[in-house]
Coordinates of C-alpha atoms in Angstrom, one line a residue:
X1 CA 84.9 133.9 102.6
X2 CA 88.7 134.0 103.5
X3 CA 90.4 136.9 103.5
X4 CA 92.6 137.9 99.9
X5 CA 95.9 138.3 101.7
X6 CA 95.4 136.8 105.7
X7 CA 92.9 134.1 106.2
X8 CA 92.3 133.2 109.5
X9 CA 93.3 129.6 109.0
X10 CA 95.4 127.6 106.0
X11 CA 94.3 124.0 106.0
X12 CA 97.2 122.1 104.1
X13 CA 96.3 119.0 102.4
X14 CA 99.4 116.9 101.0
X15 CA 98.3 114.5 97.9
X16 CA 100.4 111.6 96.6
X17 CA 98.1 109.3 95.1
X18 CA 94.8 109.5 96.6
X19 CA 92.4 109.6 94.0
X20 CA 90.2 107.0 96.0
X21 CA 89.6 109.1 98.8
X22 CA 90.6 111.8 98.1
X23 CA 87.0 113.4 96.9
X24 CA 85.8 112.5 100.6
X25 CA 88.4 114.4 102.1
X26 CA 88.0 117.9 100.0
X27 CA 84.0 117.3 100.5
X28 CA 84.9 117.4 104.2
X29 CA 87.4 120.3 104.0
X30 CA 84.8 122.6 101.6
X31 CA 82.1 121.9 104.0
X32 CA 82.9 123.6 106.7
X33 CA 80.9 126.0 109.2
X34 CA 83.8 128.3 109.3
X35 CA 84.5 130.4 106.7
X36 CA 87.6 132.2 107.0
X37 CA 90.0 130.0 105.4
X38 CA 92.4 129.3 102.6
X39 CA 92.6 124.7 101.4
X40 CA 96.0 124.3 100.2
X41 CA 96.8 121.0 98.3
X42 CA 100.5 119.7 97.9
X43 CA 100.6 117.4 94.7
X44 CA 103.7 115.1 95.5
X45 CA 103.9 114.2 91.7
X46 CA 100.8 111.9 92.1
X47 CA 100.9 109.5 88.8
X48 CA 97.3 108.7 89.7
X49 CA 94.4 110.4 88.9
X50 CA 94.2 112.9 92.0
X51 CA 96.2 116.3 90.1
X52 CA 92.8 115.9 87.6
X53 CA 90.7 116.0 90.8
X54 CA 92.0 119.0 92.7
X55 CA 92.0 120.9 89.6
X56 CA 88.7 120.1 89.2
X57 CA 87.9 121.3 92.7
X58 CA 90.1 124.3 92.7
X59 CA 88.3 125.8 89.6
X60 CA 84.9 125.3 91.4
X61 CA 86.3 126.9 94.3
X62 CA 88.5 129.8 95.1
X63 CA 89.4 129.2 98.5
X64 CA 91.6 125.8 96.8
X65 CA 95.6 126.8 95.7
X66 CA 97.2 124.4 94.2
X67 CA 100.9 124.0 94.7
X68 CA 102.5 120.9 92.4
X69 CA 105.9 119.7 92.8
X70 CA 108.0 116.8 91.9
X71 CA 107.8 114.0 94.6
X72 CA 110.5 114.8 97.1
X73 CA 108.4 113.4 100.4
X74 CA 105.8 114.3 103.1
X75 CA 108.2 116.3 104.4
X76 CA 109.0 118.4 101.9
X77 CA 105.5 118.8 100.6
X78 CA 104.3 119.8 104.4
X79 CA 107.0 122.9 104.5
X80 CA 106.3 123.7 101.3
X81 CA 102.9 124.2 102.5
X82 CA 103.6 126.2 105.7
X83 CA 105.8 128.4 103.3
X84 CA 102.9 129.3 101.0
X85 CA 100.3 129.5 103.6
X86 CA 99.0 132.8 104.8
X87 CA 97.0 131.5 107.7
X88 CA 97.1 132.9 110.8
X89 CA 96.5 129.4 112.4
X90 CA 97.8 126.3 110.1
X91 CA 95.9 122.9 109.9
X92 CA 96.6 119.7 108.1
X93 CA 94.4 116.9 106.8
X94 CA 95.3 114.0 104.9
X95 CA 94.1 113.2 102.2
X96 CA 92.9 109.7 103.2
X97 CA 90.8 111.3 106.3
X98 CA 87.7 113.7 106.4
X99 CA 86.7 116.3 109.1
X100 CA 83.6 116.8 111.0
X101 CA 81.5 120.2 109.7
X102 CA 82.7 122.2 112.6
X103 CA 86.0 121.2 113.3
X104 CA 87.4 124.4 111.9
X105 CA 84.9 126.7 113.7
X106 CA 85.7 124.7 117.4
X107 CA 89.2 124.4 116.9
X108 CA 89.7 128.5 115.7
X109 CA 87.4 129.6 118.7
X110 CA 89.2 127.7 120.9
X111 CA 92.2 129.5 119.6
X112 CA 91.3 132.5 120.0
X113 CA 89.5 132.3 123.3
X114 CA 92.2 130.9 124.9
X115 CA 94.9 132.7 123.1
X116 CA 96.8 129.3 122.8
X117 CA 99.6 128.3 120.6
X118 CA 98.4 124.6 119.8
X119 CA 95.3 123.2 119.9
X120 CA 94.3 119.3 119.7
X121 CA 91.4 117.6 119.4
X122 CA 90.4 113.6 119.7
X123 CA 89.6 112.2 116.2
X124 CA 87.8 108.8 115.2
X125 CA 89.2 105.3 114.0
X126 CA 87.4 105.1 110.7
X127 CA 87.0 101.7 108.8
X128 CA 84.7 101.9 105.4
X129 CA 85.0 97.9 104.9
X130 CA 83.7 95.3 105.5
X131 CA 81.4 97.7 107.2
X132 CA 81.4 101.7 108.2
X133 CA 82.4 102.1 111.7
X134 CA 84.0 104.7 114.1
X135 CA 85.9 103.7 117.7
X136 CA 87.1 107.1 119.4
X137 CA 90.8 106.7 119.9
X138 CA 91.0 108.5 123.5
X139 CA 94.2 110.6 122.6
X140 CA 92.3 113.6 125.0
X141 CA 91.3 110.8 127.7
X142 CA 92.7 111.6 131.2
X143 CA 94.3 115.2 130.0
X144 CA 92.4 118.5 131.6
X145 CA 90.3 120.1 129.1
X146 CA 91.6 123.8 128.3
X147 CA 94.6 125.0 129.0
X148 CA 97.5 122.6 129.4
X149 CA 101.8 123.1 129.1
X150 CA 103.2 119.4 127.8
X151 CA 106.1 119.8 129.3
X152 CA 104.3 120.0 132.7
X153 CA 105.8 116.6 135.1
X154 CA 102.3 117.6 137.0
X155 CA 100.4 116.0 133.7
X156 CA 103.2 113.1 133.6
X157 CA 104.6 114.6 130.4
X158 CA 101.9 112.5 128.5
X159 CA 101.4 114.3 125.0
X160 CA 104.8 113.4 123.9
X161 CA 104.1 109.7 125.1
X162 CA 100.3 109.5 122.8
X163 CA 99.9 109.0 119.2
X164 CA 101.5 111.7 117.1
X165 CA 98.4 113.1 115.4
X166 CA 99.2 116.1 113.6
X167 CA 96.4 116.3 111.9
X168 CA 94.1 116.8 114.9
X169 CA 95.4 120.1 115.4
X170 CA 95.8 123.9 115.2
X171 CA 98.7 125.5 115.3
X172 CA 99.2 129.4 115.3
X173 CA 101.6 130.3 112.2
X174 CA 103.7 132.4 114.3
X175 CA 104.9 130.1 117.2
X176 CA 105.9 127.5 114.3
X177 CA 108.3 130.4 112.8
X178 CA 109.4 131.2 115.9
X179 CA 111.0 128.2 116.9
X180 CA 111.9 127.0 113.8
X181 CA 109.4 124.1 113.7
X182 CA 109.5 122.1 110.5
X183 CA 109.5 118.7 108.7
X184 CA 113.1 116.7 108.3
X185 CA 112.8 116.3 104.5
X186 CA 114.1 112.9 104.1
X187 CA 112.7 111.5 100.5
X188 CA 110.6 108.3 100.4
X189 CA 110.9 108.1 104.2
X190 CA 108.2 107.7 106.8
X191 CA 107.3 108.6 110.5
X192 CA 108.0 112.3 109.7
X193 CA 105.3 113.4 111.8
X194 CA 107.0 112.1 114.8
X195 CA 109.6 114.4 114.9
X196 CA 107.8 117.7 114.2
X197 CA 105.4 116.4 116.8
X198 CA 108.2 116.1 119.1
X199 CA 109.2 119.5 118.4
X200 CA 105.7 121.0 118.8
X201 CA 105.5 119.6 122.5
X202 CA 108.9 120.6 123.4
X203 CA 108.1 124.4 122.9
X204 CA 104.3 124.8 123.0
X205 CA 103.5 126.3 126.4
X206 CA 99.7 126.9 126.1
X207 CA 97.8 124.0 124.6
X208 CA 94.0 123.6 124.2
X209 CA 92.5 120.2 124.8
X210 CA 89.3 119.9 123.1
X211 CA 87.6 116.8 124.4
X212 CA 86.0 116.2 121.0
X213 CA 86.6 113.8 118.3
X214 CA 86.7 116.0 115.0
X215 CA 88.4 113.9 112.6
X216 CA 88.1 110.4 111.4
X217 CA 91.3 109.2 110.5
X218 CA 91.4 106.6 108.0
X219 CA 92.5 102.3 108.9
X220 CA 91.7 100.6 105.5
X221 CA 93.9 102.6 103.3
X222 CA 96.0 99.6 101.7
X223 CA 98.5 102.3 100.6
X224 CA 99.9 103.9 104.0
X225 CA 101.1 100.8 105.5
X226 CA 104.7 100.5 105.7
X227 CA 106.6 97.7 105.8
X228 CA 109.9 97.8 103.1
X229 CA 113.4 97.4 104.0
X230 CA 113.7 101.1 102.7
X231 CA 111.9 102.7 105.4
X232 CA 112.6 100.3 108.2
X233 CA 115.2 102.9 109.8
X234 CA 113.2 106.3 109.1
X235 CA 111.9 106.4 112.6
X236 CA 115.9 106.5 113.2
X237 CA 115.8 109.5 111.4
X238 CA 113.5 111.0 113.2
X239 CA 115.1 110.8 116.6
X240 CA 118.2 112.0 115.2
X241 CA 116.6 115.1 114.5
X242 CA 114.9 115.4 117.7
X243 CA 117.9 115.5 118.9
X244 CA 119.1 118.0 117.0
X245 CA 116.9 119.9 118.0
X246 CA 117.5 119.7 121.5
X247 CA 120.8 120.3 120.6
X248 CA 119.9 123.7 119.2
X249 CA 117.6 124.5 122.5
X250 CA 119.3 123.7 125.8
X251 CA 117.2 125.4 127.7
X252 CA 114.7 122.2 127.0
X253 CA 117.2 119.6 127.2
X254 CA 117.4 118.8 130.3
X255 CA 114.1 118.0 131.1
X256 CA 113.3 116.5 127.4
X257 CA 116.0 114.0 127.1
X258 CA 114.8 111.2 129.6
X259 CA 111.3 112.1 128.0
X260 CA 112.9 111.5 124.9
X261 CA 114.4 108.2 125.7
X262 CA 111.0 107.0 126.7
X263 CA 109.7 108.0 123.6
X264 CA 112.2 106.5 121.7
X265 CA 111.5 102.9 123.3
X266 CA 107.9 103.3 122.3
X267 CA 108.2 104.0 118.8
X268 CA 111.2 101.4 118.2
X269 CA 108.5 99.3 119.7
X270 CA 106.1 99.9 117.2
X271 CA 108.1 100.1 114.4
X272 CA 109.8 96.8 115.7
X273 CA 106.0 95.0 115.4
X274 CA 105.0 96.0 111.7
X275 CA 108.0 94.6 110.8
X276 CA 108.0 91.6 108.6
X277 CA 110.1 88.5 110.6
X278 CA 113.6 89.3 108.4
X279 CA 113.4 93.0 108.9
X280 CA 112.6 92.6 113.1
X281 CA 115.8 90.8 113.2
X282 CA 117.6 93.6 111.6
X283 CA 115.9 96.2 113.6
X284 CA 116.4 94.9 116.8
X285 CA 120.3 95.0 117.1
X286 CA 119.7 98.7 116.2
X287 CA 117.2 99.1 119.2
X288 CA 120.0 97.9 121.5
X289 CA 122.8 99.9 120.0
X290 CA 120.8 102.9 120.7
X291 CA 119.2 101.8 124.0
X292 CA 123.0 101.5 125.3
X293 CA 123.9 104.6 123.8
X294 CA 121.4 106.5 126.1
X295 CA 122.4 104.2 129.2
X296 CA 126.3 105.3 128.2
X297 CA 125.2 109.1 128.1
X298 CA 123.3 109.2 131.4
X299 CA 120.0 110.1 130.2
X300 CA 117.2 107.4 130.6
X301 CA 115.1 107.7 133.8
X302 CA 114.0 104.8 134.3
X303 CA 110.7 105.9 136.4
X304 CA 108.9 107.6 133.9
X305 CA 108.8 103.6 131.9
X306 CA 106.2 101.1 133.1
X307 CA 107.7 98.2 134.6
X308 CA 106.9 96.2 132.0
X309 CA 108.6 98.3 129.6
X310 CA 111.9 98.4 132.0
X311 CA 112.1 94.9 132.0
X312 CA 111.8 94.3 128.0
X313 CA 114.3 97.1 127.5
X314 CA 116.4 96.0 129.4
X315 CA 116.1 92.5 127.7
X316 CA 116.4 93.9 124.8
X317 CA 119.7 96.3 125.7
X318 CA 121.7 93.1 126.6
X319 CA 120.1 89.9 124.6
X320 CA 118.2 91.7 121.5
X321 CA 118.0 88.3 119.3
X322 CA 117.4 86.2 122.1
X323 CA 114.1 88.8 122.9
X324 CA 113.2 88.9 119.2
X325 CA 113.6 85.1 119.1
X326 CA 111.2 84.4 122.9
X327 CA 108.6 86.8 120.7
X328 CA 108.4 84.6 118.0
X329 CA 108.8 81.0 119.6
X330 CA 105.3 80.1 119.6
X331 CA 105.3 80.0 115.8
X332 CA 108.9 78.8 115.3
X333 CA 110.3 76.6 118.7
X334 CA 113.1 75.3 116.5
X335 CA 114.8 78.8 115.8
X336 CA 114.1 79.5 119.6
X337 CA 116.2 76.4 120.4
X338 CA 118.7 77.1 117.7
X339 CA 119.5 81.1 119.5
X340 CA 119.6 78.9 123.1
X341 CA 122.7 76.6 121.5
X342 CA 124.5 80.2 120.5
X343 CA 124.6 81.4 123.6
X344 CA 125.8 78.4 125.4
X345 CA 128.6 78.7 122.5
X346 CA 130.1 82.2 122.4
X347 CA 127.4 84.2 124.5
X348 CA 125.8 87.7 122.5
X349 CA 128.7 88.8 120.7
X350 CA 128.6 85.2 118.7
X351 CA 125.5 85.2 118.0
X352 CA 125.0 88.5 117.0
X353 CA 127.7 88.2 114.8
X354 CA 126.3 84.9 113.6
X355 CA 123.2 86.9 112.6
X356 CA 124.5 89.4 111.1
X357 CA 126.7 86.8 108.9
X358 CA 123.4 85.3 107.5
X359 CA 122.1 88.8 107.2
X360 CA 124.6 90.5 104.8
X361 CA 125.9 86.6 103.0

């Protein structure tokens, strides 16, 4: 049993709506081969039925605190977590995903045995429909197991550059506090993982790779995709607190901001793709702004980018709608031809304007 004032480990769960996995996930956190922990859930202000099923849980088990607020956002509900926990290490797990029995128990003794700040483990691509399957994603693939430093060039800076998965880690309580690592609160918004990831790389100095895949993270949840207008510049967000951040520690700066500019051409990227076709068109003009920006300020290194990548950024920088509309052609030639005529006009400030005429009419 934990501890009644310093369990070895919080596990924070944040709820908003997720009464249809949600039973899985606390089945998965309660049975656990580690004992020395406190489970504590972070009601959003679910209108579903999932307040009714951690209370349930909670009064069958005391190592469950229940903290509900209004909804104000991942964000907010994650620090609101860390700020209640009493963990000496601090773990998260959605409420859509479940973990293996021992994930706790590896990921703690790993901790300790190593005496390391952050560790991270591989996790599982989980489907439930039309049929129950696992793929192992690879995040640990090609990384030394044990001891690594993520700022290390020697390892090709490639933790910042993977998935943020924050929920396939430990993290000691005290090195968050330390350097001030926390969620931007931004209500409604999205990607906020991405930029307390960013902030756990930048200072964690001893990370343990565990070459196991301990959590099965969740693809048929109809509810997490996101794809509104409201949220199509929240990864925006996030980089403008990364670099904040770096802002607030120029001792990392340095060497972080051409990692940073590589970073943010990969997640523009993906944020550019789950776009719907109206929304890709609007979100590209802002990938060039701030792919210009970076040029202008004398931070991109361009070697640390695959050639590939080099080449469509640098497409993108100078002809954003002309890239957007080459990406699309094979569905619709006619608008491909249409962008062609524009530029034989007035070049890329006409069309651009022209675009963003028909945008905002």
């Amino acid at each position: 049993m934990p501890s009644e004032t310093h369990p070895a480990i919080s596990l924070l769960i944040p709820v908003y709506n997720a009464e249809q996995y949600l039973r899985i996930c606390l089945e998965s956190a309660l049975d656990q081969t580690f004992t020395d922990y406190e489970i504590i859930c972070i009601d959003d202000g679910s209108t579903d039925s999932s307040p009714d099923i951690i209370a349930e849980y909670a009064r069958e088990d005391l190592r469950i605190k229940v903290i509900t607020k209004e909804n104000s956002g991942y964000g907010a509900s994650m620090n609101r977590g860390i700020t209640e926990s009493r963990g000496t290490y601090i773990a998260i797990l959605e409420s859509d995903d479940f973990i293996e029995p021992d994930m706790l128990e590896t990921m703690h003794e790993a901790a300790v045995k190593l005496d390391a700040e952050v560790v991270k483990c591989d996790f599982w691509l989980y489907w439930s429909k039309p049929d129950e399957r696992n793929e192992r994603f690879g995040w640990t693939q090609d990384l030394p197991t044990g001891l690594i430093d993520p700022r290390d060039p020697a390892i090709g800076f490639q933790p910042f550059y993977r998935k943020p998965s924050i929920w396939s880690e430990l993290y000691r309580r005290d090195f968050l506090d330390e350097h001030g690592i926390r969620f931007l609160e931004t209500p409604g918004a999205s990607y906020q993982d991405a930029g307390f990831n960013f902030k756990v790389w930048a200072c964690a100095e001893r990370v343990a790779i565990i070459d196991r895949a301990l959590l099965h993270y969740r693809q048929d949840n109809e509810n997490s995709s996101v794809n509104s207008p409201g949220k199509v510049y929240c990864v925006c967000d996030e980089y403008a607190e990364m670099i904040r951040f770096l802002e607030e520690h120029p001792e990392l700066k340095a060497l972080l901001d051409p990692v940073l500019v590589k970073m943010r051409y990969d997640s523009y990227m993906w944020n550019y793709e789950r776009l719907n076709e109206r929304l890709q068109s609007e979100f590209i003009l802002r990938m060039a702004e701030d792919f210009n920006r970076e040029d202008e300020a004398g931070i991109t290194d361009l070697s640390l980018f695959e050639p590939w990548k080099r080449d469509d950024r640098a497409f993108i920088k100078t002809e954003p709608l002309l890239f957007h509309a080459q990406r699309t052609q094979q569905d619709k030639p006619g608008k491909f031809n249409t962008l062609k005529r524009y530029y034989r006009l007035g070049g890329l400030p006409f069309v651009m304007r022209a675009f963003r005429d028909k945008l905002h009419r």
